[in-house]
Coordinates of C-alpha atoms and ligand atoms in Angstrom, one line a residue:
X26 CA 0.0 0.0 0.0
X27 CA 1.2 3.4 -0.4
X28 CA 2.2 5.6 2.4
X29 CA -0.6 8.5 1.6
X30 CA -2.8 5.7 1.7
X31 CA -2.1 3.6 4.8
X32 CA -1.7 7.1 6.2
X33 CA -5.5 8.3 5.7
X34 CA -6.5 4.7 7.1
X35 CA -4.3 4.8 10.5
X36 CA -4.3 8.3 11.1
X37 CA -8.2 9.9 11.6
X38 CA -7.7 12.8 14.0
X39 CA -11.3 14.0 13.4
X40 CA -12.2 11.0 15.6
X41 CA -11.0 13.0 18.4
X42 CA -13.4 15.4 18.3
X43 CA -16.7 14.4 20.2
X44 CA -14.0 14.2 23.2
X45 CA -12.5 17.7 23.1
X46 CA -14.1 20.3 25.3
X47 CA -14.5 23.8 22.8
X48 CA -11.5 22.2 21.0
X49 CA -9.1 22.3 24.5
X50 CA -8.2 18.7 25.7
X51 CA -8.2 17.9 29.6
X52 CA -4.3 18.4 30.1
X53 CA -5.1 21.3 31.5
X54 CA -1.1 23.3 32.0
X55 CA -2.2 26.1 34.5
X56 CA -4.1 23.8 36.6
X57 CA -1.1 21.6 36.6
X58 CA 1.3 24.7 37.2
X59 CA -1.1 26.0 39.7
X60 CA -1.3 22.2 42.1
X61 CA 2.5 22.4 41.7
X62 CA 2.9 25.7 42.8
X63 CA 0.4 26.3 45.6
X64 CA 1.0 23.1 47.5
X65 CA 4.5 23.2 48.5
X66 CA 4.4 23.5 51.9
X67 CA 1.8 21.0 53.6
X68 CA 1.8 20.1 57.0
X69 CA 2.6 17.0 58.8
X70 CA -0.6 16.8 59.8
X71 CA -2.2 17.6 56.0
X72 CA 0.6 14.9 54.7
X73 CA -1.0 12.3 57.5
X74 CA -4.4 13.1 56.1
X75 CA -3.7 12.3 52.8
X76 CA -2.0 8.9 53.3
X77 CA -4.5 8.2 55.2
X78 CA -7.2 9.1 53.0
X79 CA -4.8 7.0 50.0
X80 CA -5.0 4.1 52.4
X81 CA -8.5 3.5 52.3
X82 CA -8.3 3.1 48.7
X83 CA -9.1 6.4 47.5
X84 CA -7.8 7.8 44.0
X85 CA -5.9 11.5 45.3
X86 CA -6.5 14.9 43.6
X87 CA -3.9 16.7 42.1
X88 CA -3.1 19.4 44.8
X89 CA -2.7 16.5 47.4
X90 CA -0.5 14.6 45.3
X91 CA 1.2 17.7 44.7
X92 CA 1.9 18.1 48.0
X93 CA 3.2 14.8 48.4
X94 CA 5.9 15.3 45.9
X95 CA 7.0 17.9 47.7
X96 CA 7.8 16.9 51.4
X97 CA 11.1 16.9 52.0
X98 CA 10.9 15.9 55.6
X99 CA 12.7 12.6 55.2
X100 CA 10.6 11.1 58.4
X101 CA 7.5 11.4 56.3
X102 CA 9.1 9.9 53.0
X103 CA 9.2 6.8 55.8
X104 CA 5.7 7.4 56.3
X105 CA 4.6 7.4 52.8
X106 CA 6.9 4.6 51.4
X107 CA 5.7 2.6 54.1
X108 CA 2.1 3.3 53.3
X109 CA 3.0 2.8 49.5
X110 CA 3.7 -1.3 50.4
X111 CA 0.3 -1.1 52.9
X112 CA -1.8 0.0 49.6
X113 CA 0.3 -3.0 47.4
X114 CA -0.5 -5.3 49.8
X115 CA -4.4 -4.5 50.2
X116 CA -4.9 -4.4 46.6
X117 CA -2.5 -6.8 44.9
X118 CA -1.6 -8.7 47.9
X119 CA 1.9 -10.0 47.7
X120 CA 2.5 -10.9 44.1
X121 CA 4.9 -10.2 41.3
X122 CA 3.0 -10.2 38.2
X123 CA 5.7 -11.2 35.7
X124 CA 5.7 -10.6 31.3
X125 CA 7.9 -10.8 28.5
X126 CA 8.6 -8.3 25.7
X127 CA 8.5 -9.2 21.9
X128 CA 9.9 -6.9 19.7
X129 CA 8.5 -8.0 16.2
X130 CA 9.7 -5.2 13.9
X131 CA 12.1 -1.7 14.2
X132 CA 10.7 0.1 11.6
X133 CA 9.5 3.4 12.0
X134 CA 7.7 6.5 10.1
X135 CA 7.8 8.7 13.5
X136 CA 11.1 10.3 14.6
X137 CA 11.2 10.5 18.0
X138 CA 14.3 12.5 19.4
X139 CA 14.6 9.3 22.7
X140 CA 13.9 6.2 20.8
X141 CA 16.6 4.4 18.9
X142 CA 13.8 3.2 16.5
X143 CA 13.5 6.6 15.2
X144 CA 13.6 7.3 10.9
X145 CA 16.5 9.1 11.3
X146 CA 18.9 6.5 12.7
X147 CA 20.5 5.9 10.0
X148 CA 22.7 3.3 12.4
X149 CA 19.8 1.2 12.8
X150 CA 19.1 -2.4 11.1
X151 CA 15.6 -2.3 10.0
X152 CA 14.1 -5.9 10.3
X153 CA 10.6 -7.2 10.8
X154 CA 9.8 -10.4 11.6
X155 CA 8.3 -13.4 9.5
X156 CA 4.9 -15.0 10.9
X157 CA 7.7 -18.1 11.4
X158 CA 10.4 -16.2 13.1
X159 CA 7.2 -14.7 15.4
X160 CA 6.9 -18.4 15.9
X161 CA 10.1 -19.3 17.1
X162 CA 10.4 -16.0 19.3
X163 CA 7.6 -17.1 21.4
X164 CA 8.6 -20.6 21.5
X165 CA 11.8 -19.2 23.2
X166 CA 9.8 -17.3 25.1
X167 CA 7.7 -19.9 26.2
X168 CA 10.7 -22.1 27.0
X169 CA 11.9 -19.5 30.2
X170 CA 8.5 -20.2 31.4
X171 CA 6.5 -17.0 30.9
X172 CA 2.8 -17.0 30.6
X173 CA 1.8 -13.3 29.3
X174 CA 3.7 -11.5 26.6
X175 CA 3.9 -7.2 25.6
X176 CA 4.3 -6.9 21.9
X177 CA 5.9 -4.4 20.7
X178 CA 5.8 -2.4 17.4
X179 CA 6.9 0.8 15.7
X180 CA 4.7 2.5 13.4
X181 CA 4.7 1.7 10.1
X182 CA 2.7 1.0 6.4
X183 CA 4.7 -2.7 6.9
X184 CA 3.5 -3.7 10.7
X185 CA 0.0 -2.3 10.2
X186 CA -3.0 -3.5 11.8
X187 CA -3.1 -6.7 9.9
X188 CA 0.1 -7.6 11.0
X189 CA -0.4 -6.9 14.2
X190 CA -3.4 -9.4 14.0
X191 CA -1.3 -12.2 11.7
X192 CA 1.5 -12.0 14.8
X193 CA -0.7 -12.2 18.1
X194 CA -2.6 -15.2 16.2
X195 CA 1.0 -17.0 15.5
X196 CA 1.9 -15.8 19.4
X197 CA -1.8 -17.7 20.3
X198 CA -1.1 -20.8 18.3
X199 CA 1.9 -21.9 19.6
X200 CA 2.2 -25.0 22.1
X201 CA 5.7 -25.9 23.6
X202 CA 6.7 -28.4 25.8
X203 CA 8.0 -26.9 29.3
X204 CA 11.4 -28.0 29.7
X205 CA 11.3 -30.0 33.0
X206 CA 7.8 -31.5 33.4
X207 CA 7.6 -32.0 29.4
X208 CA 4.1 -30.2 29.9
X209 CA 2.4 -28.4 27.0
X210 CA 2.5 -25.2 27.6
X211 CA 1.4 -22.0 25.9
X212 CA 0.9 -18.2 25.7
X213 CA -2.3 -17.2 27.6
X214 CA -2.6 -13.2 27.1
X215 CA -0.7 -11.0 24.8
X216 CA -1.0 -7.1 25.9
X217 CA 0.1 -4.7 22.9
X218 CA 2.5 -1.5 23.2
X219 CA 2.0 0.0 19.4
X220 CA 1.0 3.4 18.2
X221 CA -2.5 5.5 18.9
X222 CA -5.1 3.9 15.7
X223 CA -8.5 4.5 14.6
X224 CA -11.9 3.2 15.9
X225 CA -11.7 0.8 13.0
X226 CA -8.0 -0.8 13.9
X227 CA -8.8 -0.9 17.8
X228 CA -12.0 -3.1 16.7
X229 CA -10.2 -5.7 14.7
X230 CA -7.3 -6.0 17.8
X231 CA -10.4 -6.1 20.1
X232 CA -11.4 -9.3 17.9
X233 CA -8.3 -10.7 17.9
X234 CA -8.4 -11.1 21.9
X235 CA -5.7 -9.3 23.1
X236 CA -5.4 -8.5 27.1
X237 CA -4.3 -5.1 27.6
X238 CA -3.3 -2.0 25.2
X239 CA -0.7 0.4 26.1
X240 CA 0.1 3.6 24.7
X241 CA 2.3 6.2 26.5
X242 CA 2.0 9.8 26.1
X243 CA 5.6 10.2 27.0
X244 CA 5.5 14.2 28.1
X245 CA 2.2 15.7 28.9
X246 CA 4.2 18.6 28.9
X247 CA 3.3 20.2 25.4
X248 CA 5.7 22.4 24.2
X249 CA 8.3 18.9 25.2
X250 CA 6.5 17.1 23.2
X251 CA 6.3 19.2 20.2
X252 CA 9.9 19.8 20.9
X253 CA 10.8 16.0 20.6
X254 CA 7.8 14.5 18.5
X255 CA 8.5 16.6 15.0
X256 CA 5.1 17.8 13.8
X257 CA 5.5 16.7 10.1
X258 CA 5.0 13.0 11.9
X259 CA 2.2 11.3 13.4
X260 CA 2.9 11.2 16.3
X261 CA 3.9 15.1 16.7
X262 CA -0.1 15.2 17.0
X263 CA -0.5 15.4 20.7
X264 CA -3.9 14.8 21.0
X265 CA -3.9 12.0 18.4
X266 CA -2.0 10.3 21.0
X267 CA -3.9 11.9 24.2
X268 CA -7.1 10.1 23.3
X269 CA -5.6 7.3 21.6
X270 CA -7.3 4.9 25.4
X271 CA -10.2 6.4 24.8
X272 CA -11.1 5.4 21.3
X273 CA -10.0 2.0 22.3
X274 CA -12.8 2.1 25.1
X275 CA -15.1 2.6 22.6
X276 CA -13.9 0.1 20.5
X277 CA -14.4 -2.2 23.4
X278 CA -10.7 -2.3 24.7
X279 CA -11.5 -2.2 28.2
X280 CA -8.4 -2.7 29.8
X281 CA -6.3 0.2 28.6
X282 CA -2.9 1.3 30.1
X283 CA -1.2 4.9 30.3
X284 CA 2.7 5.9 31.1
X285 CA 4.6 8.5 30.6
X286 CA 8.4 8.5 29.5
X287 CA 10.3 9.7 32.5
X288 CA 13.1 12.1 31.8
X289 CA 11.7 13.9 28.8
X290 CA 10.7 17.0 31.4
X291 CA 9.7 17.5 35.2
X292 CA 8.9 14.7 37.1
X293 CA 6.5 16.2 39.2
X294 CA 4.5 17.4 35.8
X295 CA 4.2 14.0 34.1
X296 CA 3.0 12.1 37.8
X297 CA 0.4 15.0 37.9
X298 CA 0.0 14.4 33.8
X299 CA -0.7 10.7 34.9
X300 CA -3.1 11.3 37.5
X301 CA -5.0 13.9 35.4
X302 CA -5.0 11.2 32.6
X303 CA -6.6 8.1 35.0
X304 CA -9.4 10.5 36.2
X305 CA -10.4 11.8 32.4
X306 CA -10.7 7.8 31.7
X307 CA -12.4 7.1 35.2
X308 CA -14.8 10.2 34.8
X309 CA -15.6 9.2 30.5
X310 CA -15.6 5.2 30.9
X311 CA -16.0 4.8 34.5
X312 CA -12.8 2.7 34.4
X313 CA -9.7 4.0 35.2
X314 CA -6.2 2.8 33.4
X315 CA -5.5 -1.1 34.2
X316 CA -2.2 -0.4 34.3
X317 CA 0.3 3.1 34.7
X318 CA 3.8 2.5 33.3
X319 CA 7.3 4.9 34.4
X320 CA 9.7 4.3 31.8
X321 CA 12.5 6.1 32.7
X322 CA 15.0 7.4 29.5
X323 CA 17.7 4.9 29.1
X324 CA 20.7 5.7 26.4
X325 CA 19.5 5.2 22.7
X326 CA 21.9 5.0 19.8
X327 CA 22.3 8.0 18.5
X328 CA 20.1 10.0 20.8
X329 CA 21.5 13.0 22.5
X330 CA 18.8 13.6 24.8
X331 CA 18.3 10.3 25.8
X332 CA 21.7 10.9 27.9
X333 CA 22.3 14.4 28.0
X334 CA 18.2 15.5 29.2
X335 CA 18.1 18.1 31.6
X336 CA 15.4 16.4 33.3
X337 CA 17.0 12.8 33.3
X338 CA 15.3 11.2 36.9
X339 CA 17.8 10.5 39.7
X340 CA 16.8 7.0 41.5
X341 CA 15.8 8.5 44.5
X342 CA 13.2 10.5 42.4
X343 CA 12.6 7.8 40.6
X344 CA 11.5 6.4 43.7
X345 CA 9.4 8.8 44.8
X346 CA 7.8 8.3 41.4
X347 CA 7.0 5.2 42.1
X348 CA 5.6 5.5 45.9
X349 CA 3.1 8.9 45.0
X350 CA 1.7 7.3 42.3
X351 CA 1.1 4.2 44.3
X352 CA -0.9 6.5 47.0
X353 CA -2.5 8.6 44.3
X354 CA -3.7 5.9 41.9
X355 CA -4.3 3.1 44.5
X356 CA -5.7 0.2 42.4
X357 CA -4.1 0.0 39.1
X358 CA -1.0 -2.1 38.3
X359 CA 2.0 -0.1 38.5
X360 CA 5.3 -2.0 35.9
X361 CA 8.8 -1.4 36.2
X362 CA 10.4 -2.9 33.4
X363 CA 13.9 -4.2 32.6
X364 CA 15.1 -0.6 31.6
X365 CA 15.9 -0.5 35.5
X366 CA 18.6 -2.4 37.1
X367 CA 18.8 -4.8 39.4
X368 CA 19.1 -2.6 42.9
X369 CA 16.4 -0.2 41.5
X370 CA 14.2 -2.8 40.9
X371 CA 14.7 -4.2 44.1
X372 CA 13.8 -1.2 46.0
X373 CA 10.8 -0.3 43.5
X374 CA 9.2 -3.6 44.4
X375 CA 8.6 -2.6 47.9
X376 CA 7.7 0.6 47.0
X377 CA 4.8 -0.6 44.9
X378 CA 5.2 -1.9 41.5
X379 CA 3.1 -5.0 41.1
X380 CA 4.3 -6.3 37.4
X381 CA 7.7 -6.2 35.8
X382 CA 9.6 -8.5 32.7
X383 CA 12.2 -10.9 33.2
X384 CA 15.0 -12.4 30.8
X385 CA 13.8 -9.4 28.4
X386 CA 15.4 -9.2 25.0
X387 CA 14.1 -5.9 23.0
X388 CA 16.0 -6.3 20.3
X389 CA 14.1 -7.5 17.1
X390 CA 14.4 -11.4 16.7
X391 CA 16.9 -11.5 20.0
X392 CA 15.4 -14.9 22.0
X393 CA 15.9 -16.7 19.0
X394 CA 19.5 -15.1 18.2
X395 CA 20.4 -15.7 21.7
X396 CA 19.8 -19.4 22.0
X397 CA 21.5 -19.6 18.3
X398 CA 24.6 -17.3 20.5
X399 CA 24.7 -14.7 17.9
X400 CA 24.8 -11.0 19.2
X401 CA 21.9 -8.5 19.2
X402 CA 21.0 -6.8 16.1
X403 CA 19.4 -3.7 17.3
X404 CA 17.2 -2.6 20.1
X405 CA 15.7 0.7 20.9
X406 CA 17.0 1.7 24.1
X407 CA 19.2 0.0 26.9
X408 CA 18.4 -2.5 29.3
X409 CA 19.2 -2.5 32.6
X410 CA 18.2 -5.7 34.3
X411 CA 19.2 -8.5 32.0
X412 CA 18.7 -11.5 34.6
X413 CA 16.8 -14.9 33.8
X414 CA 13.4 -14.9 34.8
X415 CA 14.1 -17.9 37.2
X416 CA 16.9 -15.7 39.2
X417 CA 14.5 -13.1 39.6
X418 CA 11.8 -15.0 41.0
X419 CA 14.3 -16.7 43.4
X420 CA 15.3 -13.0 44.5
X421 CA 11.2 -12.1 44.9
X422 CA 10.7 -15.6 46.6
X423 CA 13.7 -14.5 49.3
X424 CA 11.8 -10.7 49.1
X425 CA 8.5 -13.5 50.9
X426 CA 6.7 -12.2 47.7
X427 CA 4.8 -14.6 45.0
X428 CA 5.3 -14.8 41.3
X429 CA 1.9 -14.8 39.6
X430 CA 1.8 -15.7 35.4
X431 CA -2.3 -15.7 36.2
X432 CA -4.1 -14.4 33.3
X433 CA -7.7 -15.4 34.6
X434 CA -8.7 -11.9 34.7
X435 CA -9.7 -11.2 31.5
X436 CA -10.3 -14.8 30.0
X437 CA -13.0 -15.3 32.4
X438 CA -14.6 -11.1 32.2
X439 CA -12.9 -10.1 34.9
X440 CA -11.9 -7.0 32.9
X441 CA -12.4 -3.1 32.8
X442 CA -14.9 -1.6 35.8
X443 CA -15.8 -5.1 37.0
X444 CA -11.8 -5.7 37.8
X445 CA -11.7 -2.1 38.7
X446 CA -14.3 -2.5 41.2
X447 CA -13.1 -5.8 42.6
X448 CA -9.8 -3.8 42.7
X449 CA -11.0 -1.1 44.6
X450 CA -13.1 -3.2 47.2
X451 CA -9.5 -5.3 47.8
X452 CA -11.6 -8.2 46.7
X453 CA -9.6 -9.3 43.0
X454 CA -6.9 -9.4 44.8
X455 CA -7.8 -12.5 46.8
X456 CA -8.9 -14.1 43.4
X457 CA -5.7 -12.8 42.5
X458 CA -3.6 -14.4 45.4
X459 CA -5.5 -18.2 45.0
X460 CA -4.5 -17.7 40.9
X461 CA -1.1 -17.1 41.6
X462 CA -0.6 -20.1 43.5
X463 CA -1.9 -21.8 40.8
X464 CA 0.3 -20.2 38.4
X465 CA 3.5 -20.5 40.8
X466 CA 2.9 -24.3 41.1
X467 CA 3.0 -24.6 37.6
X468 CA 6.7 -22.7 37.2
X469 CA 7.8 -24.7 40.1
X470 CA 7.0 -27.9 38.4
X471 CA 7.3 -27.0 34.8
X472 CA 10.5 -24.6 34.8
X473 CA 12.4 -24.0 38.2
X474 CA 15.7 -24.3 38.8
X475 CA 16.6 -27.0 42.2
X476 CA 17.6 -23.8 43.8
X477 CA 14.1 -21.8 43.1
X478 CA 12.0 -24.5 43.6
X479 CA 13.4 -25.1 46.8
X480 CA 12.9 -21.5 47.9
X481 CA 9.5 -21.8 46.1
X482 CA 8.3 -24.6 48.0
X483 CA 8.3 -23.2 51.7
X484 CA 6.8 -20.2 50.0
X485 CA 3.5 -21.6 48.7
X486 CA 2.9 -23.7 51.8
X487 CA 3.3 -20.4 53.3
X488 CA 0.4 -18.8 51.1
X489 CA -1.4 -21.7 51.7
X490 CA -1.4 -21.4 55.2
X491 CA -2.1 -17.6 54.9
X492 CA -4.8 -18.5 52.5
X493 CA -6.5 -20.9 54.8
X494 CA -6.1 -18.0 57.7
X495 CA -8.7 -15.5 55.7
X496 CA -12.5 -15.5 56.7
X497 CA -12.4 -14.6 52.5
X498 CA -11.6 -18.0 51.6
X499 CA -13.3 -19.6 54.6
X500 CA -16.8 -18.2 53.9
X501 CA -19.4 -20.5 52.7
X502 CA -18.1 -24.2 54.3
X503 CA -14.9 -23.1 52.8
X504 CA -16.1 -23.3 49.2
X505 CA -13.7 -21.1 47.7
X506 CA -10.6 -22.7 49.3
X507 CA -11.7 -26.2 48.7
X508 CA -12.3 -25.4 44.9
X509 CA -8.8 -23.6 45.2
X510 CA -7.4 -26.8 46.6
X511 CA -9.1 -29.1 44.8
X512 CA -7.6 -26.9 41.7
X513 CA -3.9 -27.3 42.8
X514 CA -3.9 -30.6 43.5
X515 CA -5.1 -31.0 40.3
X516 CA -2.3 -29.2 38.7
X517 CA 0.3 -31.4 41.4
X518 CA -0.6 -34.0 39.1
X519 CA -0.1 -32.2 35.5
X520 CA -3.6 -30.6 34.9
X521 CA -2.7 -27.3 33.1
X522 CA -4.5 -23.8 32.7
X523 CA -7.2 -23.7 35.3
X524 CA -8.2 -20.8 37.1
X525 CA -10.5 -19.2 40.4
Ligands
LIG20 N1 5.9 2.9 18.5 C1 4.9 2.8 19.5 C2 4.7 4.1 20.2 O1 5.6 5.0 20.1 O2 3.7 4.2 20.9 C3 5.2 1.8 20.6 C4 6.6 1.3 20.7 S1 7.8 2.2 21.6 C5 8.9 1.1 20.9 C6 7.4 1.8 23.3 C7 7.9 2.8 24.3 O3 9.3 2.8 24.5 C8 7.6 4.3 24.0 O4 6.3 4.6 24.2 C9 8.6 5.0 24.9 O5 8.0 5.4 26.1 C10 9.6 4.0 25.2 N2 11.0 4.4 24.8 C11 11.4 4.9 23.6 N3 12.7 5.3 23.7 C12 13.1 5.0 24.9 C13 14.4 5.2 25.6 N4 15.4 5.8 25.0 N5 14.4 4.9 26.9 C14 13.4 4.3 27.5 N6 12.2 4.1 26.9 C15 12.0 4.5 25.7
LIG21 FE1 8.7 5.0 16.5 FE2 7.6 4.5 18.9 FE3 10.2 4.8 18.7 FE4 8.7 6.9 18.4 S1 8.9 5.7 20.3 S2 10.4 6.3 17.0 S3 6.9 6.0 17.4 S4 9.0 3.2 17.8

């Protein structure tokens, strides 16, 4: 197809209209200015007020989670961080929800000034990937035992909508044997990261059955963003992108998931950007994001301001990234992905973040290339955490936290308000806790090393325990937990893929 063509198709910035109020969108700058400015000097007692109010669940306005960002009383920073794990743990419990990027193709029409994908890197090898070589991705995905994949594309006439659709159905039909049990295993829920589309694009990826859809604003700062999205490219249309989780809703996308790109300007603007962004999708959809993502700028080839950025985060604001959103946006997911390293993510985990990726590759074709021992081709930005899945749910197993690959959630409707509202009344994350058992006795059997199933073993007799300790489980004659258990002994003896 030609480009003007496949351009007019993708591209329909009319269809933002009917959601623009007298042509102004809701990223409102001065009231964003205004919460920073006028609420930088709360009280103890006004900071106590608001974790508490955070702690019974509540979404936080702007000007209070201004004033969180600005306390500077380190005392309180305890207070808040320590709140930030009590609001994980009533939500989400004490599980790791764990994916697995797939980079499928490089190429790009946009020319973002961070990304290493950009038209203008001349440096980078362009590739896109055959339905086959999808294939043989996920079956070395599949083969380090992960259950849920992100797949990633750049935007472009040759990894259009119909490719996307061709690749999640290869992802979908491969089956693999697991390397220790010989089980058959497969890919239960593939979430896409690709560019904003029309109502026409989002319908046929609806169709398709994909879990979640990610599109990241990067800087809801707007002169940033016309200063690093040119405006002779798609995506220099801000509001194109801005409403990009709101056309999915109406195509039916209900679980849709917002980020911003960390580094590109303030921190404190984008976390208030983010907070604006989950109550515009609360107040339109009644269903707020399923999941906010903090990429934080990591080198890129060729890319001055992915290193030189004025506002490049520091880790100890990167933290505090992590713990006011937590307390401001209480129920979604919050990832931290492999652009962070080791000691960061670490920390982060306590702090909050309930899904991350583990023995990520992000360059295009790179499980395969690995396990064939040839070197990376190209990837778009730098990782930071390169560690096998199974080492990093030996470190969460010492953390006493649970790795969950559960993906009941949306294959049985537990998706968009109703998970929102069993997230909010802490009740999906008891189904959430029995699932992850499920799903953790499955790695332990199917994948673990000696080492992390030995570590793994005292922990799920742990949860088991705890499980069988909550008036939740216990209600009814016990029905839930004796389903539950009738469920994992079931899997003890190499039933696969059954859920709570
Ligand atoms: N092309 C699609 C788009 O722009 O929406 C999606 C794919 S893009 C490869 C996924 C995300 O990677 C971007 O939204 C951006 O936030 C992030 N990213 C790009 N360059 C980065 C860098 N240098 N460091 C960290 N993250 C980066
Ligand atoms: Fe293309 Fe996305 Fe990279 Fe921008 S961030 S250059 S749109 S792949």
């Amino acid at each position: 197809m030609m480009f003007n063509d496949w351009k007019k198709e993708a591209y329909k910035p009319e269809e933002n209209l009917k959601y623009l109020n007298k042509g102004n969108d809701f990223i409102d700058e001065d009231e964003i200015n205004s919460a920073l400015e006028q609420n930088r000097n709360a009280s103890a007692d006004e900071i106590r007020r608001i974790i508490e109010k955070a702690k019974k669940i509540q979404s936080l306005s702007l000007a209070e989670t201004a004033m969180l960002m600005h306390v500077t009383d380190p005392k309180l920073w305890d207070e808040i961080n320590a709140a930030a794990l009590e609001i994980k743990r009533k939500v989400y419990d004490n599980r790791i929800v764990f994916f697995a990027p797939l980079y499928c193709a490089n190429l790009c029409v946009n020319n973002c000034a961070y990304c290493g994908f950009r038209s203008e890197n001349t440096g980078e090898i362009r590739r896109i990937l055959s339905l086959n070589e999808v294939i043989k991705e996920t079956q070395s995905v599949l083969d380090t035992g992960h259950k849920r994949l992100i797949m990633v594309y750049g935007e472009h006439p040759q990894s259009d909508i119909n490719y996307m659709v061709d690749t999640i159905k290869a992802v979908y039909s491969v089956e693999r044997t697991a390397p220790v049990s010989g089980r058959l295993t497969s890919i239960r829920r593939v979430n896409i990261n690709a560019a904003p589309m029309p109502l026409s694009h989002l319908k046929k990826l609806k169709e398709t059955g994909i879990g979640t859809y990610q599109v990241f604003q990067e800087t809801y700062h707007k002169k940033t963003y016309s200063e690093v999205h040119p405006k002779n490219t798609i995506k220099g249309d801000y509001q194109w992108r801005l409403y990009a989780l709101h056309r999915a809703q109406e195509a039916g996308i209900d679980d849709v998931a917002i980020g911003a790109l960390f580094g590109l300007y303030d921190w404190r603007f984008e976390v208030l950007g983010l907070v604006a962004h989950a109550a515009e999708l609360e107040k339109q959809f009644g269903v707020g994001p399923h999941t906010v993502s903090v990429p934080r700028l990591t080198h890129a080839a060729g890319s001055l301001i992915s290193t030189k950025s004025e506002y490049l985060v520091s880790d100890n604001d990167f933290k505090k990234v992590v713990t006011v959103l937590r307390l401001a946006l209480p129920y979604p997911g919050l990832i931290i992905t492999a652009r962070e390293k080791p000691e960061i993510k670490r920390e982060i985990i306590k702090l909050g973040c309930t899904q991350t990726d583990a023995s990520t590759k992000i360059g295009i074709g790179a499980y395969q290339e690995c396990n064939a021992g040839e070197e990376l081709s190209s990837e778009q930005f730098t990782i930071g955490d390169a560690r096998s899945l199974d080492e990093i749910i030996r470190e969460v197993a010492e953390m006493g936290m649970i790795s969950s690959f559960c993906t009941a959630g949306y294959r049985c409707g537990r998706t968009g308000d109703t998970i929102m509202g069993m997230l909010k009344h802490c009740v999906e994350g008891k189904f959430c806790k029995l699932n992850a058992v499920l799903t953790y006795r499955e790695y332990l059997d199917d994948y673990a090393s000696p080492e992390t199933k030995a570590i793994g073993e005292k922990l799920i007799e742990q949860e088991i325990g705890q499980i069988k300790n909550q008036e939740f489980f216990m209600k009814n004659n016990g029905k839930l937990f004796n389903d539950f258990m009738k469920n994992y002994e079931q899997i003890k003896r190499g039933k696969r893929d059954i859920y709570i």
